[in-house]
Coordinates of C-alpha atoms and ligand atoms in Angstrom, one line a residue:
X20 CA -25.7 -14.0 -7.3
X21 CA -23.6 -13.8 -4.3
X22 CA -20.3 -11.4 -5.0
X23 CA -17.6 -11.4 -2.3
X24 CA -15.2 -8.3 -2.0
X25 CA -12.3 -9.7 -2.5
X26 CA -11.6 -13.6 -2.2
X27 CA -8.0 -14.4 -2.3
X28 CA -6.3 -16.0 -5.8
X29 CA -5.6 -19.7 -5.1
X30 CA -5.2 -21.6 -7.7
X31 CA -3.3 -25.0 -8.2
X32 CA 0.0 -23.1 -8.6
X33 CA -0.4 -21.8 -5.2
X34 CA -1.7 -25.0 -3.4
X35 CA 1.7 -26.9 -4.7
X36 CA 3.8 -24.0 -4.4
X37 CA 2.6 -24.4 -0.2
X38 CA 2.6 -27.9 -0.6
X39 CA 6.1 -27.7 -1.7
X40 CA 7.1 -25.6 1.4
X41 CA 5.1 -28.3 3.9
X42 CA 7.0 -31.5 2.5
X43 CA 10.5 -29.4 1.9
X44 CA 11.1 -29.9 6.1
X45 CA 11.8 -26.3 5.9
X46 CA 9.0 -23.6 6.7
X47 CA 10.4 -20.4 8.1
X48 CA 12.5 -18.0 6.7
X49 CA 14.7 -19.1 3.8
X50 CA 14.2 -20.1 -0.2
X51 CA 11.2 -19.2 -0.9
X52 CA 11.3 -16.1 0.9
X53 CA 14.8 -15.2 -1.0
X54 CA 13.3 -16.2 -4.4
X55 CA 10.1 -13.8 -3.8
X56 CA 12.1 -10.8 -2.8
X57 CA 14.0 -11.9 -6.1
X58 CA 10.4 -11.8 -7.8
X59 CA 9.6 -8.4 -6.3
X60 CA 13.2 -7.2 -7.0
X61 CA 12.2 -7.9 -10.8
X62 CA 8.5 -6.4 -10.8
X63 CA 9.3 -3.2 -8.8
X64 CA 13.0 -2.6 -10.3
X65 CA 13.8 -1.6 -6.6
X66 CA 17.3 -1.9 -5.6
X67 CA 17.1 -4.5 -2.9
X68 CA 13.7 -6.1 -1.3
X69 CA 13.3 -7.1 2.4
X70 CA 10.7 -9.2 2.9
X71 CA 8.8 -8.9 6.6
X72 CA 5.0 -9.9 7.8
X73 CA 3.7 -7.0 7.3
X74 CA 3.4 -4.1 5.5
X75 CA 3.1 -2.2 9.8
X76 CA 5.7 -4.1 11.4
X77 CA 8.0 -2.9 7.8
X78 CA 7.5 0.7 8.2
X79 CA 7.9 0.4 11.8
X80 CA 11.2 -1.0 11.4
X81 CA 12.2 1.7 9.2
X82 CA 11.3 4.8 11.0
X83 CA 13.4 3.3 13.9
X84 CA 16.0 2.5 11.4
X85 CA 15.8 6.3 10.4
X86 CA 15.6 7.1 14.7
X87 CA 12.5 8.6 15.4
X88 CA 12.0 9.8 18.5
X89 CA 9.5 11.9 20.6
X90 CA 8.1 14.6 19.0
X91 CA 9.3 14.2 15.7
X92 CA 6.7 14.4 13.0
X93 CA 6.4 12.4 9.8
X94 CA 3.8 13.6 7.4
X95 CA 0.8 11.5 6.5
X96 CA -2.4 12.0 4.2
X97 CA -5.3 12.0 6.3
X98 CA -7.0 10.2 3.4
X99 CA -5.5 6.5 3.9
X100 CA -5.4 3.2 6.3
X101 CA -5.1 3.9 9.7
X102 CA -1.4 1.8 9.5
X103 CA 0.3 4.3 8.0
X104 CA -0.2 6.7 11.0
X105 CA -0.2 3.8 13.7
X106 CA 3.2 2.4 12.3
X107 CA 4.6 6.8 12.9
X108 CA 3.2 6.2 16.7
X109 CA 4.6 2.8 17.1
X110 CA 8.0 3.8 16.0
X111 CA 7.7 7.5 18.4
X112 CA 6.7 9.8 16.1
X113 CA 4.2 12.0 15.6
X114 CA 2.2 11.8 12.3
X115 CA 0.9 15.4 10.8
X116 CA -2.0 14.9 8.6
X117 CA -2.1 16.4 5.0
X118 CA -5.3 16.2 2.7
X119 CA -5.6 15.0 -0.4
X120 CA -6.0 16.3 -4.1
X121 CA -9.1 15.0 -6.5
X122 CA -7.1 12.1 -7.6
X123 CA -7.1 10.6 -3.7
X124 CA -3.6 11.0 -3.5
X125 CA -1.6 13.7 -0.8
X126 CA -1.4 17.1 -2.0
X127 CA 2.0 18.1 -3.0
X128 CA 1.1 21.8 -2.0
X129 CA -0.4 20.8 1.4
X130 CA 3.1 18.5 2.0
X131 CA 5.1 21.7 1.8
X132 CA 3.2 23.6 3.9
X133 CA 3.2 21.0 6.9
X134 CA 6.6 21.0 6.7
X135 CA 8.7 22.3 9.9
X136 CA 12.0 21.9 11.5
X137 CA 11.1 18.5 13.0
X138 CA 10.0 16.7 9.8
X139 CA 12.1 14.1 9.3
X140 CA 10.0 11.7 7.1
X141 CA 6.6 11.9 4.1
X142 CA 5.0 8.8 3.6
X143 CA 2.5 9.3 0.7
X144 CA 0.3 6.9 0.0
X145 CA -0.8 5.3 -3.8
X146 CA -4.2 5.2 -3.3
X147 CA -5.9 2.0 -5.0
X148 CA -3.0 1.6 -6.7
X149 CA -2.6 4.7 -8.2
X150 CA 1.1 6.5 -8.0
X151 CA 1.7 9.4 -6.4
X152 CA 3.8 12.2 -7.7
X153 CA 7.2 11.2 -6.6
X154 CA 9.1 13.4 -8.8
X155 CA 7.2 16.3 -7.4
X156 CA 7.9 15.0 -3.7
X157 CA 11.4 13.7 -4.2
X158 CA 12.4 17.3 -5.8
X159 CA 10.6 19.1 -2.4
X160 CA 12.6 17.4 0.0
X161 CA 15.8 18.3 -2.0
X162 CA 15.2 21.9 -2.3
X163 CA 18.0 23.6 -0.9
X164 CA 15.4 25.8 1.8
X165 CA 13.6 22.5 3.0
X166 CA 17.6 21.1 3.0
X167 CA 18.2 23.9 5.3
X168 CA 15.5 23.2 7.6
X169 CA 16.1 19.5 8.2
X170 CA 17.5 19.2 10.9
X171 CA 19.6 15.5 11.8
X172 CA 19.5 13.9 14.8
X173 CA 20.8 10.7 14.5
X174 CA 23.6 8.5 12.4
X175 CA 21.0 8.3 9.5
X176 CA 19.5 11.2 9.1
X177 CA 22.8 12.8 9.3
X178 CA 24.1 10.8 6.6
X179 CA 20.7 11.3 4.4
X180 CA 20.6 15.1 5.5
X181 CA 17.4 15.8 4.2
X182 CA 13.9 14.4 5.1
X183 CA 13.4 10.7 3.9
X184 CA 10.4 9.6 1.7
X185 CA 8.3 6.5 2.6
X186 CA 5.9 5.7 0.3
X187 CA 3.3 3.6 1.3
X188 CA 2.6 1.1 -1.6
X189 CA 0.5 -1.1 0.0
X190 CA -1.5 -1.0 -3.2
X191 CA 0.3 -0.6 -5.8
X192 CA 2.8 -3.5 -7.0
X193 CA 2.9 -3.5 -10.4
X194 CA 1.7 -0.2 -11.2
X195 CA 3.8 1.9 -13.4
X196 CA 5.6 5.3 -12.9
X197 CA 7.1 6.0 -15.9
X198 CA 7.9 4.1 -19.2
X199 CA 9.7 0.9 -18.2
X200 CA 9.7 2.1 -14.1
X201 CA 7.5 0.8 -11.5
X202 CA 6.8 2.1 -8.1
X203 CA 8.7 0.3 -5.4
X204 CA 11.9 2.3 -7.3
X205 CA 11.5 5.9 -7.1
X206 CA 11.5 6.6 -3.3
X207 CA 14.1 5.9 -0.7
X208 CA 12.0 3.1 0.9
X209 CA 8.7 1.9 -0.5
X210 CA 7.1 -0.8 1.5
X211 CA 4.1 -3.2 0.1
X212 CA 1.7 -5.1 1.7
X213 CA 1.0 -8.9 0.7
X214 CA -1.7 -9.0 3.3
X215 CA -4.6 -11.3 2.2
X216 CA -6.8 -8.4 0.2
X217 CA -3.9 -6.7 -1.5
X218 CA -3.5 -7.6 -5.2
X219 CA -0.6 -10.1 -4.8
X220 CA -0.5 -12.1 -0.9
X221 CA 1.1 -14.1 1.5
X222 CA -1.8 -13.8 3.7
X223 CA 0.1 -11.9 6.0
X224 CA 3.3 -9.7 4.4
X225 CA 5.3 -6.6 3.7
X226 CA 8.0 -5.9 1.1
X227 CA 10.2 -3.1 2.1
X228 CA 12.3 -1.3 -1.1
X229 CA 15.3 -0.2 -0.6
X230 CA 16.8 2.5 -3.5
X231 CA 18.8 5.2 -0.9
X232 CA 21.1 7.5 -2.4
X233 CA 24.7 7.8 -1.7
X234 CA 26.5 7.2 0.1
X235 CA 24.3 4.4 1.9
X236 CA 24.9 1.2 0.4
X237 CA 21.5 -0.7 -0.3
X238 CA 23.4 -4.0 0.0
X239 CA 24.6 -3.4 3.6
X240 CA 21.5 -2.2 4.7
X241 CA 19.5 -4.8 3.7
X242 CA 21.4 -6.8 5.5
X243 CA 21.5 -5.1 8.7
X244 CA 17.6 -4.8 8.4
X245 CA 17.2 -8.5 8.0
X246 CA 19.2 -9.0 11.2
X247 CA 16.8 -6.3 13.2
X248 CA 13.9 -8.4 11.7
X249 CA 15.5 -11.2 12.9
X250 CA 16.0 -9.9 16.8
X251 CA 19.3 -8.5 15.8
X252 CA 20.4 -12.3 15.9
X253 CA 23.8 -12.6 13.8
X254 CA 22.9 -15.6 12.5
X255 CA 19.0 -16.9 11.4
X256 CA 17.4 -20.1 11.8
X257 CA 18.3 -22.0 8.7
X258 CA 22.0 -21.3 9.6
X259 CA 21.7 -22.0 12.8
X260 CA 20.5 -26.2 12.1
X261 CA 23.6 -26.5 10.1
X262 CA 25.7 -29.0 12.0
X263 CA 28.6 -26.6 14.1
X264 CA 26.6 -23.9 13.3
X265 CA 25.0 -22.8 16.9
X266 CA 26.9 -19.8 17.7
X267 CA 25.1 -16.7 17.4
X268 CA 25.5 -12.8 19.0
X269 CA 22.6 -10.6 19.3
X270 CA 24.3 -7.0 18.3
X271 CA 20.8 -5.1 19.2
X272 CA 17.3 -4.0 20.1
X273 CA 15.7 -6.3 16.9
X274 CA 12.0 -6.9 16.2
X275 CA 10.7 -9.8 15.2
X276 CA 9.1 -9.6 11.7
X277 CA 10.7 -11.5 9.4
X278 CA 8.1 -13.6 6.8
X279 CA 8.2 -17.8 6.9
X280 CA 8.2 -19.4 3.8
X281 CA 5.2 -20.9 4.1
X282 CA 3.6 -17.1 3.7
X283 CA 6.2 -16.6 1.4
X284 CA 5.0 -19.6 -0.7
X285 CA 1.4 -18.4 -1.7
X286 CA 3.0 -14.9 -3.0
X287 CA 5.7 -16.6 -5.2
X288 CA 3.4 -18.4 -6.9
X289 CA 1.0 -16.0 -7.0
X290 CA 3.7 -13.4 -8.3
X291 CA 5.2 -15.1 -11.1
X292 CA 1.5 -15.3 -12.4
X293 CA 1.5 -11.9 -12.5
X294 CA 0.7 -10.7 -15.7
X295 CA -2.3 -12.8 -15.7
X296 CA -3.8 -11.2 -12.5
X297 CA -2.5 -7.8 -13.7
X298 CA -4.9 -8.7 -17.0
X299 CA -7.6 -9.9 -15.3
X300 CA -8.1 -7.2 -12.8
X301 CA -7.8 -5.1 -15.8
X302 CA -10.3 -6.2 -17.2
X303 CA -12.7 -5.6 -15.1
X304 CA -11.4 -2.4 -14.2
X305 CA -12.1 -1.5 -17.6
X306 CA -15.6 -3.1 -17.9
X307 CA -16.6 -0.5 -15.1
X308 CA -15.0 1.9 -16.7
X309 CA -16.9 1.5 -20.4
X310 CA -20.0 1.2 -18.4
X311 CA -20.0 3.7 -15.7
X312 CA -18.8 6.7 -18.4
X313 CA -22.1 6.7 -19.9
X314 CA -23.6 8.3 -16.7
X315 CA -23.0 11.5 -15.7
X316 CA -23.4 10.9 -12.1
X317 CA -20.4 8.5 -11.6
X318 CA -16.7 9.5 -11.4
X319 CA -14.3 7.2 -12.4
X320 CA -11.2 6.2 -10.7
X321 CA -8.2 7.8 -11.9
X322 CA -6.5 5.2 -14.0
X323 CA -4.1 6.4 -16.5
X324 CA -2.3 10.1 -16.9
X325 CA 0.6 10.4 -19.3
X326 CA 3.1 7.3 -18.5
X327 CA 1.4 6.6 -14.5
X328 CA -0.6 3.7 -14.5
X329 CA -2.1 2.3 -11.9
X330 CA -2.0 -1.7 -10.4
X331 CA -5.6 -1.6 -10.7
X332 CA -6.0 -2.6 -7.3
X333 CA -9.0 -1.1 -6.4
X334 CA -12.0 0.8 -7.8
X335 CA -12.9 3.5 -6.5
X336 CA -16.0 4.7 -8.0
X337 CA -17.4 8.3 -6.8
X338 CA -21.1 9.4 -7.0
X339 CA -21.0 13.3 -7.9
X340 CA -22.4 15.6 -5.7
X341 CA -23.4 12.8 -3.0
X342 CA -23.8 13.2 0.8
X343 CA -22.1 10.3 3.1
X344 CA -25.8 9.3 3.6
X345 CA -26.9 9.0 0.2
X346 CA -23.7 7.0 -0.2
X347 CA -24.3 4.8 2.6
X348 CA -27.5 4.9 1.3
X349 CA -26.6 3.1 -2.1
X350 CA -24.7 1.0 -0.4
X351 CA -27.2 -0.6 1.7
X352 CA -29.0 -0.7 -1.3
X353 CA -26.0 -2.7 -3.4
X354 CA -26.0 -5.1 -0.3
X355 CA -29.6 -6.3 -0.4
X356 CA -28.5 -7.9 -4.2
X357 CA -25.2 -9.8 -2.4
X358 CA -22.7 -7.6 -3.7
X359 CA -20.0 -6.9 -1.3
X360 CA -18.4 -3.3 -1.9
X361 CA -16.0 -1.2 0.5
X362 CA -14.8 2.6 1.9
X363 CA -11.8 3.5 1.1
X364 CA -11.3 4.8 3.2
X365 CA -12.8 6.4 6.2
X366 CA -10.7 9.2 7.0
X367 CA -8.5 8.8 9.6
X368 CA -9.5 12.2 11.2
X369 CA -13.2 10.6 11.6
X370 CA -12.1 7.4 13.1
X371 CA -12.5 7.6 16.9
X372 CA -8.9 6.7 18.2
X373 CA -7.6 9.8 15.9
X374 CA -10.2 12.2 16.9
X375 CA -8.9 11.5 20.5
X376 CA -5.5 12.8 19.6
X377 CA -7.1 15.8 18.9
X378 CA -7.5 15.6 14.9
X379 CA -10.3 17.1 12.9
X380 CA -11.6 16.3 9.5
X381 CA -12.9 19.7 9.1
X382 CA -9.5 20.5 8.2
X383 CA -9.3 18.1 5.6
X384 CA -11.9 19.0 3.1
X385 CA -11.0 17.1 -0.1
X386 CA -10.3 14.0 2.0
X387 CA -13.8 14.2 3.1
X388 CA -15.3 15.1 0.0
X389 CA -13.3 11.6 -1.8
X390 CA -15.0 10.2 1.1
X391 CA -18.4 10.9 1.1
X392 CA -19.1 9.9 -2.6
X393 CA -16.9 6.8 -2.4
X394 CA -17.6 2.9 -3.6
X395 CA -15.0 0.4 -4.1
X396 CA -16.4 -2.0 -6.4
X397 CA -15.1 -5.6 -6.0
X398 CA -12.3 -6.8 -8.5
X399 CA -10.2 -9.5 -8.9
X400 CA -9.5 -12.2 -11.9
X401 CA -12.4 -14.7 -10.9
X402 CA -14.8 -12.0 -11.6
X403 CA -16.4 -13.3 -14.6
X404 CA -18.1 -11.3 -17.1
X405 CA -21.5 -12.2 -16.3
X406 CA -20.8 -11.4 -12.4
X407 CA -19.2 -8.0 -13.3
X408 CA -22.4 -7.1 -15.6
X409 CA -24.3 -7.8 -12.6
X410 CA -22.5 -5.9 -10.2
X411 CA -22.6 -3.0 -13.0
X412 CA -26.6 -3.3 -13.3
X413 CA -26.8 -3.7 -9.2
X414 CA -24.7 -0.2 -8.7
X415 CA -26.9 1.3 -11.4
X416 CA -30.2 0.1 -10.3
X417 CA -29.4 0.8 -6.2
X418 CA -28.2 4.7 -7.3
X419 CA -31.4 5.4 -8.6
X420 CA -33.5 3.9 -6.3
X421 CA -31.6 6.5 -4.0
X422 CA -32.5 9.8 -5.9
X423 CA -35.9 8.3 -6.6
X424 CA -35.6 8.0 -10.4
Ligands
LIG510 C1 -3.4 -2.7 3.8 C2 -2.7 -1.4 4.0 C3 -1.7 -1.2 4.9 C4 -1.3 -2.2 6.0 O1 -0.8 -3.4 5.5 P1 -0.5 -4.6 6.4 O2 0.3 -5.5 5.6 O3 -1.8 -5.2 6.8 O4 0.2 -4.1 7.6 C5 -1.1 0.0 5.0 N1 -1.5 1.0 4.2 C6 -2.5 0.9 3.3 C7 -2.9 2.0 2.5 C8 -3.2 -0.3 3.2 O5 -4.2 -0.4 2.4

């Protein structure tokens, strides 16, 4: 039985949705894009939704928006995809690298002590899916001593006055925060990814949040970010065909980012299927988790605590005690049956571009450690039963034939 990773959702829903899009005579930015930041707006209960192509090009846009420049740091977990560091170097910054707690996610504690006079942004991470502690993170960055150490140096930052959080939700649409709250709300920006793997796509996508307090005004600024996606062009395409409508002004350095509807097409159907593929992935998710409980040797993925929940995006099995070879070991093992499983992730620390710039994973223990005994299992909603029992037995069968039992 041949088990991919992770094999897009495309059903007929999506193939007319696209289909839709190709006969409309309109395929870049406009409807469809507007209705799935609509559909985002809804799931994440974020204030207003900016749709862009990727999750990178997103956060990149908004540490410029924020002015970043030379030198200043934004905090990172070492323990993530290398985008969330490469989008702080695109933008001018310099990412600091924080390790992470048992549950994957960056330590709270290990936050507040990288934080110095030239921190002007966090960008945690919700591993697999799983939330971070935002209420924790949100309540740092407004302590009155961390207030005091902020220090503004541009139009935003002075208007924020105290270090802005980022949270990289790549994972984690749909998962919930609190009773009734989703992520994608709780942090000044959150930005999701809708790339191809990610649990809702547009093959390639990003969905920036915008909830900033007073006295920004979220309206206004979504706006003025979907003109910088746009090249800084006052006016976009689909205005631009109207008949007298070919006057335009450019008002700035802009990027050029902003998603076609033909991308956007894929995640609006996808999206209002939602609940299905929030069910389905949870059901696997929980087949692994009735299965792999029985065995002392396996740590489950956290999942639920108290009202967090995660998107069940990914599962991230851990073997206890296990060395990186032993996992690679297993893995090799899991491969010969056809199943496809993942890292994630290799710490960025390890990776070979990062260790040129000087970091270190020794200083990043628990990052390491989540490494080292890591799996991610596939899952997605045409995992049938039958195919998740065999993945289960494959895992099972390939960690003993490791330790030799
Ligand atoms: C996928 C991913 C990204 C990058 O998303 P793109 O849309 O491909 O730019 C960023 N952070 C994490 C944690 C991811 O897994």
């Amino acid at each position: 039985m041949k088990i991919p990773f992770s094999p897009p959702y495309i059903n007929d829903d999506v193939i007319f949705e696209v289909t839709d899009t190709l006969r409309s005579g309109w395929i870049t930015t406009g409807p469809k894009v507007k209705a799935l930041e609509d559909e985002i707006k809804k799931l994440s209960g974020a204030k207003y939704v900016l749709c862009v192509n990727s999750w990178t090009s997103g956060a990149i846009l908004m540490l410029r928006w924020l002015g970043i420049k030379d030198g200043d740091e934004v905090i990172v977990p070492a323990y993530t995809y290398c985008a969330t560091a490469m989008a702080v170097l695109w933008a001018g910054g310099k990412p600091v690298m924080v390790d992470s707690d048992e549950d994957f996610n960056i330590s709270v504690a290990g936050i507040r002590n990288a934080i110095t006079e030239k921190t002007k942004a966090i960008i945690p991470v919700d591993i697999a899916g799983y939330p971070c502690d935002y209420d924790a993170i949100m309540k740092l960055v407004n302590e009155p001593e961390i207030k005091q150490k902020f220090k503004a140096d541009s139009s935003v930052q002075e208007k924020l006055g105290r270090i802005l959080v980022l949270s990289d939700a790549a994972h984690s649409l749909g998962a919930r925060y609190k009773n009734d709250v989703n992520t994608g709300s709780e942090t000044d920006v959150a930005i999701f990814s809708l790339h191809a793997v990610k649990n809702v796509t547009t093959a390639e996508g990003g969905a920036i949040c915008l909830n900033l307090p007073e006295p920004f005004d979220n309206q206004q600024l979504y706006a003025e970010l979907r003109r910088r996606s746009l090249n800084c062009q006052t006016k976009d395409a689909l205005a631009k065909t109207r008949a007298g409508g070919w006057r335009y002004d450019i008002v700035g350095q802009g990027m050029k980012i902003n998603m076609a509807d033909i991308n956007a097409a894929i995640g609006l159907a996808q999206i209002r299927q939602y609940p299905i593929i929030w069910k389905e992935r949870k059901r696997v998710f929980d087949a692994y988790n009735r299965e792999f409980s029985k065995y002392n040797w396996a740590i489950l993925p956290p999942s639920i605590c108290g009202e967090r929940e995660t998107s069940y995006h990914i599962f991230a099995l851990r073997i206890k005690d296990f060395s990186e070879e032993q996992r690679d070991k297993m893995i090799d093992e899991i491969s010969k049956n056809e199943v496809a499983v993942n890292v994630h992730f290799i710490p960025m620390p390890m990776l070979s571009f990062f260790k040129g710039l000087g970091y270190d994973i020794k200083n990043y223990p628990q990052a390491y450690k989540n490494y080292c005994g890591e799996i991610s299992l596939p899952i997605y909603p045409q995992l049938d039963d039958e195919k998740v029992q065999f993945v289960i037995k494959t895992v099972i069968d390939s960690y003993y034939k490791v330790v030799g039992k």
